[in-house]
Structure formats: structure tokens, C-alpha cells
PDB file of C-alpha atoms in Angstrom:
ATOM      1  CA  MET X  19       8.245  27.165 -22.164  1.00 79.00           C
ATOM      2  CA  SER X  20      10.336  28.284 -25.094  1.00 85.00           C
ATOM      3  CA  ILE X  21      13.677  26.942 -26.307  1.00 85.00           C
ATOM      4  CA  GLU X  22      16.087  28.930 -28.462  1.00 88.00           C
ATOM      5  CA  GLU X  23      19.127  27.338 -30.103  1.00 84.00           C
ATOM      6  CA  ILE X  24      22.113  29.684 -30.034  1.00 85.00           C
ATOM      7  CA  GLY X  25      25.126  29.285 -32.310  1.00 83.00           C
ATOM      8  CA  PRO X  26      24.342  25.927 -33.910  1.00 82.00           C
ATOM      9  CA  ARG X  27      27.325  24.153 -35.447  1.00 83.00           C
ATOM     10  CA  MET X  28      26.546  21.863 -38.349  1.00 80.00           C
ATOM     11  CA  MET X  29      28.449  18.887 -39.788  1.00 77.00           C
ATOM     12  CA  GLY X  30      27.367  17.363 -43.079  1.00 77.00           C
ATOM     13  CA  GLY X  31      23.943  18.989 -42.878  1.00 78.00           C
ATOM     14  CA  LYS X  32      23.339  17.689 -39.336  1.00 79.00           C
ATOM     15  CA  LEU X  33      23.472  19.546 -36.064  1.00 81.00           C
ATOM     16  CA  MET X  34      26.771  18.751 -34.374  1.00 77.00           C
ATOM     17  CA  TYR X  35      25.957  20.827 -31.278  1.00 80.00           C
ATOM     18  CA  ASN X  36      24.543  24.154 -30.160  1.00 81.00           C
ATOM     19  CA  ARG X  37      26.869  26.593 -28.450  1.00 87.00           C
ATOM     20  CA  ALA X  38      23.998  27.334 -26.087  1.00 89.00           C
ATOM     21  CA  VAL X  39      20.346  26.500 -25.562  1.00 88.00           C
ATOM     22  CA  ARG X  40      18.165  29.124 -23.883  1.00 90.00           C
ATOM     23  CA  VAL X  41      15.174  27.769 -21.971  1.00 89.00           C
ATOM     24  CA  ASP X  42      12.598  30.292 -20.766  1.00 88.00           C
ATOM     25  CA  GLU X  43      10.138  29.392 -18.020  1.00 89.00           C
ATOM     26  CA  PRO X  44      10.523  25.620 -17.775  1.00 86.00           C
ATOM     27  CA  ARG X  45       8.044  23.873 -15.497  1.00 92.00           C
ATOM     28  CA  SER X  46      10.446  21.078 -14.733  1.00 95.00           C
ATOM     29  CA  ARG X  47      14.150  20.245 -14.941  1.00 96.00           C
ATOM     30  CA  LEU X  48      15.784  16.833 -14.832  1.00 97.00           C
ATOM     31  CA  PHE X  49      19.480  16.435 -13.978  1.00 97.00           C
ATOM     32  CA  VAL X  50      20.727  13.058 -15.188  1.00 97.00           C
ATOM     33  CA  SER X  51      23.898  11.437 -13.827  1.00 96.00           C
ATOM     34  CA  GLY X  52      26.515   9.954 -16.103  1.00 97.00           C
ATOM     35  CA  HIS X  53      25.348   6.879 -17.999  1.00 97.00           C
ATOM     36  CA  GLU X  54      27.420   4.136 -19.528  1.00 97.00           C
ATOM     37  CA  ALA X  55      27.007   0.965 -21.599  1.00 98.00           C
ATOM     38  CA  ARG X  56      25.813  -1.410 -18.862  1.00 96.00           C
ATOM     39  CA  ASP X  57      23.622  -4.474 -19.368  1.00 95.00           C
ATOM     40  CA  ASP X  58      20.739  -5.357 -17.049  1.00 93.00           C
ATOM     41  CA  GLU X  59      23.149  -7.082 -14.635  1.00 95.00           C
ATOM     42  CA  GLY X  60      25.350  -3.972 -14.394  1.00 93.00           C
ATOM     43  CA  ASN X  61      28.232  -5.223 -16.558  1.00 96.00           C
ATOM     44  CA  ILE X  62      29.932  -3.026 -19.150  1.00 97.00           C
ATOM     45  CA  THR X  63      29.148  -4.346 -22.629  1.00 97.00           C
ATOM     46  CA  HIS X  64      30.616  -3.751 -26.080  1.00 97.00           C
ATOM     47  CA  GLN X  65      34.156  -3.816 -24.696  1.00 96.00           C
ATOM     48  CA  GLY X  66      36.484  -2.091 -27.155  1.00 97.00           C
ATOM     49  CA  ASP X  67      33.515  -1.073 -29.379  1.00 98.00           C
ATOM     50  CA  MET X  68      32.973   2.694 -29.189  1.00 98.00           C
ATOM     51  CA  ALA X  69      29.916   2.717 -31.481  1.00 98.00           C
ATOM     52  CA  GLY X  70      28.269  -0.092 -29.501  1.00 98.00           C
ATOM     53  CA  GLN X  71      28.910   1.692 -26.219  1.00 98.00           C
ATOM     54  CA  MET X  72      27.551   4.961 -27.656  1.00 97.00           C
ATOM     55  CA  ARG X  73      24.297   3.318 -28.729  1.00 97.00           C
ATOM     56  CA  LEU X  74      23.712   1.487 -25.447  1.00 97.00           C
ATOM     57  CA  THR X  75      24.702   4.514 -23.367  1.00 98.00           C
ATOM     58  CA  LEU X  76      22.181   6.674 -25.223  1.00 97.00           C
ATOM     59  CA  ARG X  77      19.531   3.966 -24.825  1.00 96.00           C
ATOM     60  CA  ARG X  78      20.136   3.859 -21.071  1.00 97.00           C
ATOM     61  CA  LEU X  79      20.073   7.664 -20.935  1.00 97.00           C
ATOM     62  CA  ARG X  80      16.775   7.705 -22.849  1.00 97.00           C
ATOM     63  CA  GLU X  81      15.287   5.146 -20.448  1.00 97.00           C
ATOM     64  CA  THR X  82      16.217   7.282 -17.437  1.00 97.00           C
ATOM     65  CA  VAL X  83      14.938  10.493 -19.027  1.00 97.00           C
ATOM     66  CA  GLU X  84      11.644   8.756 -19.845  1.00 97.00           C
ATOM     67  CA  GLU X  85      11.417   7.419 -16.294  1.00 97.00           C
ATOM     68  CA  GLY X  86      11.732  11.053 -15.212  1.00 97.00           C
ATOM     69  CA  GLY X  87       8.698  11.937 -17.352  1.00 97.00           C
ATOM     70  CA  MET X  88      10.568  13.501 -20.270  1.00 97.00           C
ATOM     71  CA  THR X  89      12.006  12.497 -23.643  1.00 97.00           C
ATOM     72  CA  LEU X  90      15.409  12.948 -25.249  1.00 97.00           C
ATOM     73  CA  ALA X  91      13.845  15.837 -27.197  1.00 96.00           C
ATOM     74  CA  ASP X  92      13.669  17.620 -23.813  1.00 97.00           C
ATOM     75  CA  VAL X  93      17.431  17.269 -23.241  1.00 97.00           C
ATOM     76  CA  VAL X  94      19.022  20.713 -23.507  1.00 96.00           C
ATOM     77  CA  GLN X  95      22.573  19.823 -22.458  1.00 97.00           C
ATOM     78  CA  ILE X  96      24.782  16.741 -22.622  1.00 97.00           C
ATOM     79  CA  ARG X  97      28.302  16.158 -21.411  1.00 98.00           C
ATOM     80  CA  ILE X  98      30.221  13.372 -23.119  1.00 98.00           C
ATOM     81  CA  VAL X  99      33.475  12.101 -21.662  1.00 98.00           C
ATOM     82  CA  THR X 100      35.606   9.439 -23.277  1.00 98.00           C
ATOM     83  CA  THR X 101      38.893   7.717 -22.664  1.00 98.00           C
ATOM     84  CA  ASP X 102      39.639   7.679 -26.418  1.00 98.00           C
ATOM     85  CA  LEU X 103      38.906  10.999 -28.113  1.00 98.00           C
ATOM     86  CA  PRO X 104      40.201  10.070 -31.604  1.00 98.00           C
ATOM     87  CA  THR X 105      37.986   6.962 -31.763  1.00 98.00           C
ATOM     88  CA  CYS X 106      35.029   8.844 -30.288  1.00 97.00           C
ATOM     89  CA  LYS X 107      35.378  11.578 -32.911  1.00 95.00           C
ATOM     90  CA  ALA X 108      35.705   8.953 -35.669  1.00 96.00           C
ATOM     91  CA  GLN X 109      32.433   7.359 -34.480  1.00 96.00           C
ATOM     92  CA  TYR X 110      30.682  10.649 -33.609  1.00 94.00           C
ATOM     93  CA  GLY X 111      28.209  10.175 -36.433  1.00 93.00           C
ATOM     94  CA  VAL X 112      26.632   7.383 -34.367  1.00 95.00           C
ATOM     95  CA  LEU X 113      25.859   9.898 -31.619  1.00 94.00           C
ATOM     96  CA  LEU X 114      24.646  12.528 -34.080  1.00 93.00           C
ATOM     97  CA  ASP X 115      22.319  10.046 -35.801  1.00 93.00           C
ATOM     98  CA  GLU X 116      20.896   8.732 -32.509  1.00 93.00           C
ATOM     99  CA  LEU X 117      20.320  12.251 -31.148  1.00 94.00           C
ATOM    100  CA  ALA X 118      18.779  13.458 -34.429  1.00 92.00           C
ATOM    101  CA  ALA X 119      16.414  10.464 -34.486  1.00 94.00           C
ATOM    102  CA  GLN X 120      15.148  11.527 -31.045  1.00 94.00           C
ATOM    103  CA  ARG X 121      14.958  15.245 -32.008  1.00 93.00           C
ATOM    104  CA  CYS X 122      17.573  15.951 -29.322  1.00 94.00           C
ATOM    105  CA  ARG X 123      19.398  19.242 -30.058  1.00 92.00           C
ATOM    106  CA  PRO X 124      21.446  20.024 -26.926  1.00 94.00           C
ATOM    107  CA  ALA X 125      24.329  22.224 -26.001  1.00 95.00           C
ATOM    108  CA  SER X 126      27.176  19.791 -25.424  1.00 94.00           C
ATOM    109  CA  LEU X 127      30.657  19.071 -24.205  1.00 95.00           C
ATOM    110  CA  LEU X 128      33.019  16.402 -25.517  1.00 96.00           C
ATOM    111  CA  ALA X 129      36.157  15.758 -23.491  1.00 98.00           C
ATOM    112  CA  GLU X 130      38.793  13.086 -23.021  1.00 98.00           C
ATOM    113  CA  VAL X 131      39.647  11.834 -19.548  1.00 98.00           C
ATOM    114  CA  SER X 132      42.396   9.466 -18.442  1.00 98.00           C
ATOM    115  CA  ALA X 133      39.962   6.988 -16.863  1.00 97.00           C
ATOM    116  CA  LEU X 134      36.310   6.360 -16.101  1.00 97.00           C
ATOM    117  CA  SER X 135      34.866   4.435 -13.153  1.00 95.00           C
ATOM    118  CA  ASP X 136      35.265   1.055 -14.908  1.00 96.00           C
ATOM    119  CA  PRO X 137      38.333   0.290 -17.067  1.00 96.00           C
ATOM    120  CA  ASP X 138      36.104  -1.238 -19.784  1.00 97.00           C
ATOM    121  CA  MET X 139      34.134   2.000 -20.221  1.00 98.00           C
ATOM    122  CA  LEU X 140      35.007   4.051 -23.300  1.00 98.00           C
ATOM    123  CA  ILE X 141      32.313   6.712 -22.907  1.00 98.00           C
ATOM    124  CA  GLU X 142      30.011   8.248 -20.301  1.00 98.00           C
ATOM    125  CA  ILE X 143      27.189  10.725 -20.956  1.00 98.00           C
ATOM    126  CA  GLU X 144      25.267  12.946 -18.527  1.00 97.00           C
ATOM    127  CA  ALA X 145      22.406  15.300 -19.347  1.00 97.00           C
ATOM    128  CA  VAL X 146      20.079  18.073 -18.304  1.00 97.00           C
ATOM    129  CA  ALA X 147      16.493  18.085 -19.571  1.00 97.00           C
ATOM    130  CA  ALA X 148      13.857  20.819 -19.279  1.00 96.00           C
ATOM    131  CA  ARG X 149      10.190  20.952 -20.037  1.00 93.00           C
TER     132      ARG X 149
END
């Protein structure tokens, strides 16, 4: 399998996102549903704390991707939805640092929505991985 990053956009020397990621001949694909900042009992945590929700959401996403036999480095696309775009953008460095630490360089979407499935959720992230 080969992966080609197309149109990378940088911010402060770090990859902000790729406009596209081309994947040739993957053996396997993993489609990951939206993840949020839930504790082990299923409760939303870090209420009102965007950075805290970002970190836990990415941790939960990583756990699911690993359960599927892949790593975050295999993620080629993420979709991030938030109920508070200005705060999300202000804290976006948290996401960039977490993704960079995992060598995750996906194509991505960032969008604001009026509500998520739980009123305490500030962010939800879904992904596609390929290997």
C-alpha cells in the first residue's frame, strides 16, 4: 500500500490538514463512528473544557482504531464536528499535537453544528483508516 499526501496545509511548522490523502491498494479499511469524551461508564467528561474533550475523544478514537487492528498513523481521514467553532479553533493546537504525536496525517473536515447527541458534548470525531 502507498499513501500520498496531497495539498498539505501547514500551521506553525505543523501539518494542519491534507486537502486529500491518496491510498493505493489498501488491504484493509476501517470506518470509525463518531467518538466523544465519554468515561468508562458512558458519561460525558470535561464539561465545558474543549481541550479536555479533545484529548479524551482522541484517546477513545485511538482505542477503537487499535481494537480494529490499526493505529492512528493509519487514519487517512477525520471529520471533526463541534458545537463551538471559535473555542475549537482556539484549542486546535491540542488536536494537532495529539495527531502529530501519533504520526496521524489525515485529510480532515472541521465543522460547527447546532447540537450533538448529548448537550454536554463539545466535539465529536469520526475517522477512516486504511492499511
